[in-house]
Tab-separated table of C-alpha atoms and ligand atoms in Angstrom:
chain	number	residue	atom	x	y	z
A	183	MET	CA	0.108	-0.051	-0.042
A	184	ARG	CA	1.297	3.518	-0.839
A	185	GLN	CA	1.522	5.767	2.086
A	186	ASP	CA	1.780	9.616	1.683
A	187	PHE	CA	2.425	12.158	4.561
A	188	TYR	CA	1.125	15.671	4.508
A	189	ASP	CA	0.414	18.592	6.924
A	190	VAL	CA	-3.171	19.109	5.511
A	191	VAL	CA	-5.423	16.953	3.406
A	192	VAL	CA	-8.370	18.823	1.926
A	193	VAL	CA	-11.386	16.840	0.810
A	194	GLY	CA	-13.403	18.590	-1.812
A	195	GLY	CA	-12.009	20.879	-4.598
A	196	GLY	CA	-15.037	23.352	-4.978
A	197	LEU	CA	-14.677	27.113	-4.267
A	198	VAL	CA	-13.983	26.728	-0.566
A	199	GLY	CA	-11.778	23.530	-0.647
A	200	ALA	CA	-9.716	25.007	-3.654
A	201	CYS	CA	-8.894	28.153	-1.902
A	202	THR	CA	-8.186	26.563	1.368
A	203	ALA	CA	-5.649	24.278	-0.223
A	204	LEU	CA	-4.128	27.195	-2.271
A	205	GLY	CA	-3.917	29.386	0.924
A	206	LEU	CA	-2.139	26.745	2.855
A	207	GLN	CA	0.044	25.597	0.026
A	208	GLN	CA	1.245	29.219	-0.475
A	209	GLN	CA	2.357	29.242	3.140
A	210	GLY	CA	4.669	26.329	2.414
A	211	ARG	CA	2.446	23.654	4.010
A	212	ARG	CA	2.486	20.200	2.381
A	213	VAL	CA	-1.013	19.805	1.195
A	214	ALA	CA	-3.186	17.177	-0.697
A	215	LEU	CA	-6.583	17.668	-2.327
A	216	VAL	CA	-8.983	14.908	-2.837
A	217	ASP	CA	-12.032	15.337	-5.146
A	218	PRO	CA	-13.305	12.573	-7.666
A	219	GLY	CA	-15.735	15.051	-9.145
A	220	LEU	CA	-13.586	17.806	-10.486
A	221	PRO	CA	-14.878	19.372	-13.691
A	222	ASP	CA	-12.973	19.780	-17.048
A	223	PHE	CA	-11.280	22.960	-16.114
A	224	ALA	CA	-10.401	23.835	-19.826
A	225	ALA	CA	-14.155	24.017	-20.614
A	226	LEU	CA	-14.998	26.237	-17.591
A	227	GLU	CA	-14.651	29.572	-19.132
A	228	GLN	CA	-17.031	28.931	-22.019
A	229	GLY	CA	-20.636	30.149	-22.208
A	230	TRP	CA	-22.702	31.706	-19.354
A	231	ASP	CA	-22.941	30.073	-15.930
A	232	ALA	CA	-26.252	30.804	-14.086
A	233	ARG	CA	-24.713	29.940	-10.839
A	234	ILE	CA	-23.417	33.264	-9.763
A	235	TYR	CA	-22.014	34.656	-6.346
A	236	ALA	CA	-22.106	38.018	-4.861
A	237	ILE	CA	-18.568	38.245	-3.480
A	238	SER	CA	-18.014	40.766	-0.732
A	239	PRO	CA	-15.044	43.368	-1.197
A	240	GLY	CA	-13.180	41.673	1.765
A	241	ASN	CA	-13.417	38.333	0.067
A	242	ARG	CA	-12.349	39.782	-3.218
A	243	ARG	CA	-9.133	40.963	-1.403
A	244	PHE	CA	-8.645	37.588	-0.008
A	245	LEU	CA	-8.809	35.930	-3.380
A	246	GLU	CA	-6.618	38.621	-4.893
A	247	SER	CA	-4.086	37.847	-2.248
A	248	LEU	CA	-4.113	34.213	-3.406
A	249	GLY	CA	-3.601	35.399	-7.080
A	250	ALA	CA	-7.040	33.789	-7.851
A	251	TRP	CA	-9.356	36.721	-8.777
A	252	PRO	CA	-10.738	36.257	-12.248
A	253	ASP	CA	-10.550	38.659	-15.185
A	254	ASP	CA	-12.546	41.835	-14.518
A	255	SER	CA	-14.279	41.710	-17.949
A	256	ARG	CA	-16.799	38.950	-16.571
A	257	ILE	CA	-17.485	40.640	-13.343
A	258	GLY	CA	-20.496	42.770	-12.274
A	259	VAL	CA	-20.213	45.527	-9.735
A	260	VAL	CA	-22.941	46.263	-7.406
A	261	GLU	CA	-22.805	49.936	-6.390
A	262	CYS	CA	-26.497	50.243	-5.009
A	263	MET	CA	-29.158	47.991	-3.451
A	264	ASP	CA	-32.836	48.679	-4.185
A	265	VAL	CA	-34.983	46.520	-1.864
A	266	HIS	CA	-38.927	46.384	-2.323
A	267	GLY	CA	-41.253	44.979	0.113
A	268	ASP	CA	-44.475	43.022	-0.753
A	269	ARG	CA	-46.831	45.957	0.212
A	270	GLY	CA	-45.018	49.124	-1.015
A	271	GLY	CA	-42.113	49.085	1.561
A	272	ARG	CA	-38.804	50.223	-0.030
A	273	LEU	CA	-35.138	50.535	0.947
A	274	GLY	CA	-32.149	51.668	-0.964
A	275	PHE	CA	-28.519	52.065	0.076
A	276	ALA	CA	-25.188	52.498	-1.771
A	277	ALA	CA	-21.503	51.815	-1.524
A	278	SER	CA	-21.028	55.560	-1.778
A	279	ASP	CA	-22.930	56.009	1.625
A	280	VAL	CA	-19.737	54.605	3.210
A	281	GLY	CA	-17.256	55.953	0.615
A	282	ALA	CA	-16.553	52.484	-0.853
A	283	PRO	CA	-16.409	51.629	-4.537
A	284	ALA	CA	-18.760	48.473	-4.401
A	285	LEU	CA	-21.061	46.647	-2.195
A	286	ALA	CA	-20.312	43.366	-3.851
A	287	TYR	CA	-19.055	41.864	-7.022
A	288	ILE	CA	-21.101	39.431	-9.107
A	289	VAL	CA	-19.001	36.451	-10.454
A	290	GLU	CA	-19.985	33.433	-12.261
A	291	ASN	CA	-19.167	30.164	-10.410
A	292	ARG	CA	-17.193	28.620	-13.350
A	293	TRP	CA	-15.056	31.690	-13.849
A	294	LEU	CA	-14.231	31.850	-10.191
A	295	LEU	CA	-13.429	28.215	-10.030
A	296	ALA	CA	-11.255	28.399	-13.195
A	297	ALA	CA	-9.158	31.184	-11.660
A	298	LEU	CA	-8.662	29.221	-8.410
A	299	TRP	CA	-7.676	25.998	-10.267
A	300	ARG	CA	-5.453	27.739	-12.761
A	301	ARG	CA	-3.483	29.081	-9.765
A	302	LEU	CA	-3.751	25.700	-7.937
A	303	ARG	CA	-2.267	24.055	-10.990
A	304	GLU	CA	0.874	26.178	-10.756
A	305	GLN	CA	1.623	24.889	-7.165
A	306	PRO	CA	3.327	21.576	-6.207
A	307	LEU	CA	0.071	20.316	-4.784
A	308	ALA	CA	-0.769	16.639	-4.816
A	309	VAL	CA	-4.351	16.166	-6.430
A	310	PHE	CA	-6.120	12.918	-6.123
A	311	GLU	CA	-9.239	12.421	-8.321
A	312	THR	CA	-10.083	9.097	-6.573
A	313	PRO	CA	-13.056	8.515	-4.135
A	314	ALA	CA	-12.216	8.032	-0.535
A	315	LEU	CA	-13.258	4.950	1.169
A	316	ALA	CA	-12.547	5.383	4.879
A	317	LEU	CA	-11.438	7.986	7.395
A	318	ARG	CA	-9.613	7.032	10.526
A	319	ARG	CA	-8.265	9.343	13.245
A	320	ASP	CA	-6.173	9.091	16.345
A	321	ALA	CA	-4.502	11.689	18.655
A	322	ARG	CA	-1.579	12.066	16.340
A	323	GLU	CA	-3.056	12.111	12.652
A	324	ALA	CA	-5.907	11.593	10.281
A	325	ARG	CA	-5.687	8.692	7.825
A	326	LEU	CA	-7.711	8.791	4.544
A	327	SER	CA	-7.882	5.555	2.449
A	328	LEU	CA	-8.509	6.114	-1.287
A	329	GLU	CA	-10.076	3.580	-3.580
A	330	ASP	CA	-6.760	3.093	-5.488
A	331	GLY	CA	-5.094	1.762	-2.265
A	332	THR	CA	-3.275	5.015	-1.429
A	333	GLU	CA	-3.399	5.989	2.227
A	334	LEU	CA	-2.969	9.729	2.912
A	335	HIS	CA	-1.571	10.604	6.463
A	336	SER	CA	-2.197	14.220	7.694
A	337	GLN	CA	-1.978	16.313	10.740
A	338	LEU	CA	-5.202	17.922	9.768
A	339	LEU	CA	-7.946	16.873	7.500
A	340	VAL	CA	-10.358	19.633	6.134
A	341	GLY	CA	-13.849	18.621	5.124
A	342	ALA	CA	-14.819	21.007	2.260
A	343	ASP	CA	-16.994	18.518	0.381
A	344	GLY	CA	-20.295	20.420	0.243
A	345	ALA	CA	-23.730	20.315	1.951
A	346	SER	CA	-23.869	16.558	1.856
A	347	SER	CA	-20.471	16.171	3.325
A	348	TRP	CA	-18.995	12.736	3.446
A	349	VAL	CA	-16.286	13.890	5.869
A	350	ARG	CA	-18.942	15.236	8.272
A	351	THR	CA	-20.787	11.822	8.285
A	352	GLN	CA	-17.517	9.766	8.739
A	353	ALA	CA	-16.632	12.016	11.705
A	354	ALA	CA	-20.114	11.338	13.178
A	355	ILE	CA	-20.789	15.051	13.449
A	356	GLY	CA	-24.603	15.499	13.759
A	357	VAL	CA	-26.345	18.041	11.614
A	358	ASN	CA	-29.672	19.999	12.148
A	359	VAL	CA	-31.480	20.293	8.778
A	360	LYS	CA	-34.286	22.762	8.142
A	361	PRO	CA	-35.543	22.365	4.590
A	362	TYR	CA	-37.015	25.846	3.245
A	363	ALA	CA	-40.175	25.295	1.155
A	364	GLN	CA	-38.463	26.996	-1.726
A	365	SER	CA	-35.801	26.254	-4.406
A	366	ALA	CA	-33.555	28.922	-5.954
A	367	VAL	CA	-34.205	29.231	-9.701
A	368	VAL	CA	-31.192	30.904	-11.405
A	369	ALA	CA	-30.834	32.199	-14.981
A	370	ASN	CA	-29.113	34.951	-16.845
A	371	PHE	CA	-30.718	37.640	-19.139
A	372	SER	CA	-29.707	40.614	-21.196
A	373	CYS	CA	-31.866	43.671	-20.683
A	374	GLU	CA	-33.444	46.365	-22.736
A	375	ARG	CA	-32.472	49.142	-20.225
A	376	GLY	CA	-29.144	49.737	-18.246
A	377	HIS	CA	-29.071	48.350	-14.819
A	378	ASP	CA	-26.828	51.135	-13.417
A	379	ASN	CA	-24.841	48.738	-11.244
A	380	THR	CA	-27.814	48.384	-9.057
A	381	ALA	CA	-28.864	45.084	-7.446
A	382	ARG	CA	-32.539	44.899	-7.200
A	383	GLN	CA	-34.531	42.639	-4.676
A	384	TRP	CA	-38.362	42.048	-4.421
A	385	PHE	CA	-39.955	40.283	-1.363
A	386	LEU	CA	-42.862	39.062	-3.269
A	387	GLY	CA	-44.814	37.461	-0.354
A	388	ASP	CA	-44.447	33.918	-1.694
A	389	GLY	CA	-40.771	34.188	-2.690
A	390	ILE	CA	-37.811	36.423	-3.090
A	391	LEU	CA	-36.553	37.637	-6.467
A	392	ALA	CA	-33.083	39.178	-6.973
A	393	TRP	CA	-31.661	40.846	-10.144
A	394	LEU	CA	-27.974	41.137	-9.974
A	395	PRO	CA	-25.963	43.336	-12.437
A	396	MET	CA	-23.454	41.688	-14.686
A	397	PRO	CA	-21.270	43.201	-17.395
A	398	GLY	CA	-22.725	44.246	-20.765
A	399	ASN	CA	-26.113	45.206	-19.579
A	400	CYS	CA	-26.913	41.650	-18.333
A	401	ILE	CA	-28.452	40.425	-15.078
A	402	SER	CA	-28.331	37.162	-13.282
A	403	ILE	CA	-31.453	36.339	-11.243
A	404	VAL	CA	-31.920	34.168	-8.125
A	405	TRP	CA	-35.707	33.586	-7.582
A	406	SER	CA	-36.265	31.781	-4.339
A	407	SER	CA	-39.727	30.234	-5.188
A	408	PRO	CA	-42.219	27.755	-3.602
A	409	SER	CA	-43.104	26.519	-7.129
A	410	PRO	CA	-39.754	26.243	-9.008
A	411	GLY	CA	-41.229	23.625	-11.379
A	412	ASP	CA	-43.699	26.165	-12.746
A	413	LEU	CA	-40.888	28.569	-13.610
A	414	LEU	CA	-38.635	25.892	-15.107
A	415	ALA	CA	-41.562	24.593	-17.411
A	416	LEU	CA	-41.950	28.018	-19.066
A	417	ASP	CA	-40.288	28.325	-22.432
A	418	GLY	CA	-37.565	31.049	-22.832
A	419	GLU	CA	-39.993	33.888	-23.860
A	420	ALA	CA	-42.532	33.236	-21.257
A	421	LEU	CA	-39.937	32.989	-18.523
A	422	CYS	CA	-38.576	36.512	-19.778
A	423	GLU	CA	-42.091	37.864	-19.454
A	424	ARG	CA	-42.592	36.283	-15.946
A	425	VAL	CA	-39.345	37.617	-14.598
A	426	ALA	CA	-39.780	41.027	-16.160
A	427	ALA	CA	-43.259	41.367	-14.729
A	428	ALA	CA	-42.233	40.233	-11.236
A	429	GLY	CA	-39.652	42.991	-11.264
A	430	GLY	CA	-42.226	45.699	-12.475
A	431	ALA	CA	-40.426	45.770	-15.842
A	432	ALA	CA	-37.654	47.854	-14.150
A	433	LEU	CA	-35.211	47.171	-17.017
A	434	GLY	CA	-37.676	46.806	-19.898
A	435	ARG	CA	-37.791	43.543	-21.817
A	436	LEU	CA	-35.594	40.739	-21.095
A	437	HIS	CA	-33.911	38.225	-23.194
A	438	LEU	CA	-32.777	34.777	-21.808
A	439	LEU	CA	-29.040	33.858	-22.178
A	440	ALA	CA	-28.914	30.373	-21.003
A	441	PRO	CA	-31.440	27.910	-19.692
A	442	ALA	CA	-32.725	28.365	-16.123
A	443	SER	CA	-31.897	25.774	-13.394
A	444	ALA	CA	-32.860	25.355	-9.786
A	445	PHE	CA	-31.296	24.132	-6.553
A	446	PRO	CA	-33.144	23.269	-3.322
A	447	LEU	CA	-32.793	25.583	-0.311
A	448	ARG	CA	-32.047	24.401	3.259
A	449	LEU	CA	-30.536	25.431	6.479
A	450	LEU	CA	-27.757	23.200	7.697
A	451	ARG	CA	-26.359	23.532	11.278
A	452	PRO	CA	-23.833	20.854	12.093
A	453	ASP	CA	-23.262	20.234	15.854
A	454	ALA	CA	-19.597	21.203	15.584
A	455	LEU	CA	-17.203	22.698	13.110
A	456	VAL	CA	-14.160	20.783	14.338
A	457	SER	CA	-13.395	17.366	15.987
A	458	GLY	CA	-10.023	15.573	16.618
A	459	ARG	CA	-7.602	16.240	13.743
A	460	LEU	CA	-10.532	17.421	11.429
A	461	ALA	CA	-12.176	20.900	10.508
A	462	LEU	CA	-15.265	21.510	8.326
A	463	ALA	CA	-15.256	24.487	5.871
A	464	GLY	CA	-17.799	25.932	3.409
A	465	ASP	CA	-21.153	24.229	2.854
A	466	ALA	CA	-19.866	21.157	4.725
A	467	GLY	CA	-20.095	23.311	7.807
A	468	HIS	CA	-23.045	25.586	7.152
A	469	THR	CA	-25.585	26.731	4.581
A	470	VAL	CA	-27.838	29.765	4.637
A	471	HIS	CA	-30.777	31.040	2.651
A	472	PRO	CA	-29.444	32.997	-0.509
A	473	LEU	CA	-31.503	36.064	0.100
A	474	ALA	CA	-28.311	37.906	1.443
A	475	GLY	CA	-25.980	36.182	-1.005
A	476	GLN	CA	-23.635	35.205	1.870
A	477	GLY	CA	-23.320	31.438	1.557
A	478	VAL	CA	-20.036	31.266	-0.222
A	479	ASN	CA	-18.758	34.452	1.571
A	480	LEU	CA	-19.058	32.631	4.755
A	481	GLY	CA	-17.029	29.669	3.197
A	482	PHE	CA	-14.283	32.000	1.971
A	483	GLN	CA	-13.947	33.499	5.428
A	484	ASP	CA	-13.624	29.885	6.867
A	485	ALA	CA	-10.705	29.399	4.364
A	486	ALA	CA	-9.093	32.660	5.229
A	487	THR	CA	-9.403	31.996	8.924
A	488	LEU	CA	-7.968	28.611	8.708
A	489	THR	CA	-5.130	29.882	6.602
A	490	ALA	CA	-4.349	32.635	9.028
A	491	LEU	CA	-4.341	30.304	12.139
A	492	LEU	CA	-1.941	27.893	10.459
A	493	ALA	CA	0.323	30.605	9.334
A	494	ALA	CA	2.455	30.308	12.483
A	495	GLY	CA	3.751	26.893	11.598
A	496	GLY	CA	3.656	24.006	13.952
A	497	ASP	CA	1.228	21.086	14.110
A	498	ALA	CA	-1.704	21.958	11.692
A	499	GLY	CA	-4.116	19.775	13.561
A	500	ASP	CA	-3.334	20.971	17.177
A	501	TRP	CA	-6.582	20.863	19.147
A	502	MET	CA	-6.220	24.424	20.672
A	503	ARG	CA	-5.864	25.804	17.104
A	504	LEU	CA	-8.926	23.921	16.046
A	505	ARG	CA	-10.900	25.168	18.892
A	506	ARG	CA	-9.815	28.771	17.973
A	507	TYR	CA	-10.918	28.103	14.430
A	508	GLU	CA	-14.358	27.056	15.625
A	509	ARG	CA	-14.670	29.924	18.165
A	510	SER	CA	-13.818	32.421	15.655
A	511	ARG	CA	-16.179	31.217	12.945
A	512	ARG	CA	-19.158	30.314	15.144
A	513	GLU	CA	-20.340	33.744	15.841
A	514	ALA	CA	-20.165	34.897	12.208
A	515	ILE	CA	-22.031	31.849	10.947
A	516	VAL	CA	-24.712	31.821	13.541
A	517	THR	CA	-25.408	35.521	13.073
A	518	MET	CA	-25.730	35.089	9.420
A	519	GLN	CA	-27.910	32.046	9.628
A	520	THR	CA	-30.203	33.648	12.171
A	521	ALA	CA	-30.465	36.993	10.192
A	522	CYS	CA	-31.252	35.209	6.881
A	523	ASP	CA	-33.703	32.718	8.497
A	524	GLY	CA	-35.440	35.598	10.304
A	525	LEU	CA	-35.759	37.633	7.167
A	526	TYR	CA	-37.082	34.529	5.366
A	527	THR	CA	-39.760	34.023	8.011
A	528	LEU	CA	-40.703	37.587	8.309
A	529	PHE	CA	-41.155	38.004	4.578
A	530	ASN	CA	-42.925	34.762	3.701
A	531	ARG	CA	-45.461	34.619	6.571
A	532	GLN	CA	-48.937	35.548	5.319
A	533	ASP	CA	-50.951	34.233	8.367
A	534	LEU	CA	-50.194	36.918	11.089
A	535	PRO	CA	-52.359	39.901	10.878
A	536	GLY	CA	-50.321	43.127	10.732
A	537	LEU	CA	-46.966	41.463	9.830
A	538	ALA	CA	-47.162	42.502	6.183
A	539	TRP	CA	-47.660	46.094	7.212
A	540	LEU	CA	-44.892	45.865	9.842
A	541	ARG	CA	-42.259	44.591	7.604
A	542	ASN	CA	-42.994	47.141	4.794
A	543	ALA	CA	-43.178	49.910	7.343
A	544	GLY	CA	-39.912	48.624	8.645
A	545	LEU	CA	-38.187	48.845	5.246
A	546	SER	CA	-39.535	52.282	4.541
A	547	LEU	CA	-38.625	53.576	7.953
A	548	THR	CA	-34.985	52.275	7.638
A	549	ASP	CA	-34.877	54.051	4.241
A	550	ARG	CA	-35.333	57.392	6.061
A	551	LEU	CA	-32.541	56.554	8.655
A	552	PRO	CA	-29.175	57.448	7.180
A	553	GLY	CA	-27.196	56.035	9.947
A	554	LEU	CA	-28.959	52.627	9.863
A	555	LYS	CA	-28.527	52.556	6.027
A	556	ARG	CA	-24.863	53.084	6.401
A	557	GLN	CA	-24.832	50.106	8.746
A	558	PHE	CA	-26.425	47.970	6.006
A	559	ALA	CA	-23.911	49.078	3.619
A	560	ARG	CA	-21.017	48.418	5.952
A	561	HIS	CA	-22.532	44.944	6.695
A	562	ALA	CA	-22.871	44.138	2.916
A	563	ILE	CA	-19.240	45.264	2.410
A	564	GLY	CA	-18.072	43.217	5.417
A	565	TYR	CA	-16.485	45.855	7.715
B	1469	FAD	C1	-26.977	23.192	-8.028
B	1469	FAD	C2	-26.464	24.288	-7.144
B	1469	FAD	C3	-26.554	25.633	-7.606
B	1469	FAD	C4	-26.141	26.641	-6.800
B	1469	FAD	N1	-26.447	27.862	-7.357
B	1469	FAD	C5	-25.930	28.906	-6.507
B	1469	FAD	C6	-26.145	30.291	-6.914
B	1469	FAD	O1	-26.586	30.546	-8.081
B	1469	FAD	N2	-25.689	31.346	-6.166
B	1469	FAD	C7	-25.278	30.942	-4.862
B	1469	FAD	O2	-24.904	31.982	-4.186
B	1469	FAD	N3	-25.117	29.742	-4.405
B	1469	FAD	C8	-25.491	28.663	-5.267
B	1469	FAD	N4	-25.371	27.441	-4.686
B	1469	FAD	C9	-24.671	27.225	-3.338
B	1469	FAD	C10	-23.189	27.368	-3.586
B	1469	FAD	O3	-22.945	26.630	-4.779
B	1469	FAD	C11	-22.380	26.818	-2.254
B	1469	FAD	O4	-22.659	27.694	-1.295
B	1469	FAD	C12	-20.781	26.946	-2.638
B	1469	FAD	O5	-20.627	26.114	-3.931
B	1469	FAD	C13	-20.243	26.252	-1.586
B	1469	FAD	O6	-18.894	25.933	-1.902
B	1469	FAD	P1	-18.178	24.733	-1.267
B	1469	FAD	O7	-16.845	24.670	-1.855
B	1469	FAD	O8	-18.284	24.716	0.258
B	1469	FAD	O9	-18.947	23.450	-1.659
B	1469	FAD	P2	-19.296	22.705	-3.161
B	1469	FAD	O10	-19.313	23.870	-4.254
B	1469	FAD	O11	-20.514	21.980	-3.024
B	1469	FAD	O12	-18.037	21.848	-3.471
B	1469	FAD	C14	-17.919	20.561	-2.829
B	1469	FAD	C15	-16.894	19.861	-3.601
B	1469	FAD	O13	-16.566	18.591	-2.876
B	1469	FAD	C16	-16.524	17.587	-3.868
B	1469	FAD	N5	-17.030	16.330	-3.174
B	1469	FAD	C17	-18.206	15.945	-2.811
B	1469	FAD	N6	-18.298	14.849	-2.133
B	1469	FAD	C18	-17.007	14.439	-2.000
B	1469	FAD	C19	-16.265	13.320	-1.439
B	1469	FAD	N7	-16.972	12.394	-0.897
B	1469	FAD	N8	-15.028	13.163	-1.588
B	1469	FAD	C20	-14.252	14.133	-2.220
B	1469	FAD	N9	-14.807	15.326	-2.669
B	1469	FAD	C21	-16.097	15.341	-2.611
B	1469	FAD	C22	-17.512	17.985	-4.983
B	1469	FAD	O14	-16.958	17.317	-6.091
B	1469	FAD	C23	-17.223	19.543	-5.020
B	1469	FAD	O15	-16.121	19.821	-5.862
B	1469	FAD	C24	-25.744	26.311	-5.495
B	1469	FAD	C25	-25.594	24.997	-4.982
B	1469	FAD	C26	-26.055	24.089	-5.973
B	1469	FAD	C27	-25.932	22.551	-5.441
């Protein structure tokens, strides 16, 4: 049996696993990455990807520091937010409220992944595209057995293998799952009128629709809907009309750029982020409702925190260090999950008398309070 020894083995080569591996490798750690489902990276930068992320300026700086920020020509800039309630409430705020150039950057999943992997391929990193069969841990190390007979020994194993994490199951970390009665329908459109670098969001009463600005007068939508099948069943023209109408035709007529797709929404809260010789990062450690566009931002912050904590050298899987990782991430994760879940409940409940008035009045009242609006802008930017 072949036996390899590393400081860190990362399981999962999605956005969070790839940037964790890259950050640790650039520190001079010996890193291996395991993912049997890696895409064909040469094909990633072709066509539109309806899966997009609103990346905070703080995470943009983190990715730039790794040399993994994609070409600006495919990146949308959010300078303003325009939020509409379901009964006339409205809130707007802007990056300029706090003297910043942008609230967020809109990036396609494939372009971000391609930029990370291009940088990763330049590193002396061991990549195993083989399924893992078993994970064993003791006080000194984690041992990952791969299907091809290789055994990877490491001081620390990072589970960045997504919401259905195999690593989390192997480590017997329990998880609390709350399914939302919605799926997110995503698609890209070109628009008749300019979007002015404004992200628009409508709380519709039975769903939440976001229009996110992309380069070239295009938008990407995320429609959290209780009936995604109805939207996916529409032909291109009918979908354009439905999406335009739901947004009050704010950008005139729409033209579909690539077929819509949907992904189910659920809140995942694992019992722990760490266990002996093991840490979870990204969707393996938490998911949130996409209404604030913060899911992958939390994951990038996991990667940035782990990288910073391991920068000092020494035993990568030291238990005190893992506890510090959990303590420093726990508060941000719980705060974001609670805020998004609270907003989801506030804007989707139709059964409580007066709640619709309250949420819309709340939006409009906030709109008249510059100090509070600056707080929203600061929060979006991440400082
Ligand atoms: C279909 C879909 C569409 C989405 N669209 C959007 C969107 O439009 N906007 C948005 O903000 N968010 C979207 N999300 C959520 C977003 O993709 C996640 O928050 C983000 O990708 C989390 O990154 P991650 O690296 O933690 O996990 P993932 O991106 O899930 O990556 C996990 C990686 O682990 C690998 N892996 C899985 N199992 C194993 C295993 N046993 N061993 C080794 N490797 C393994 C996978 O191949 C994958 O590469 C979507 C999610 C899904 C499922």
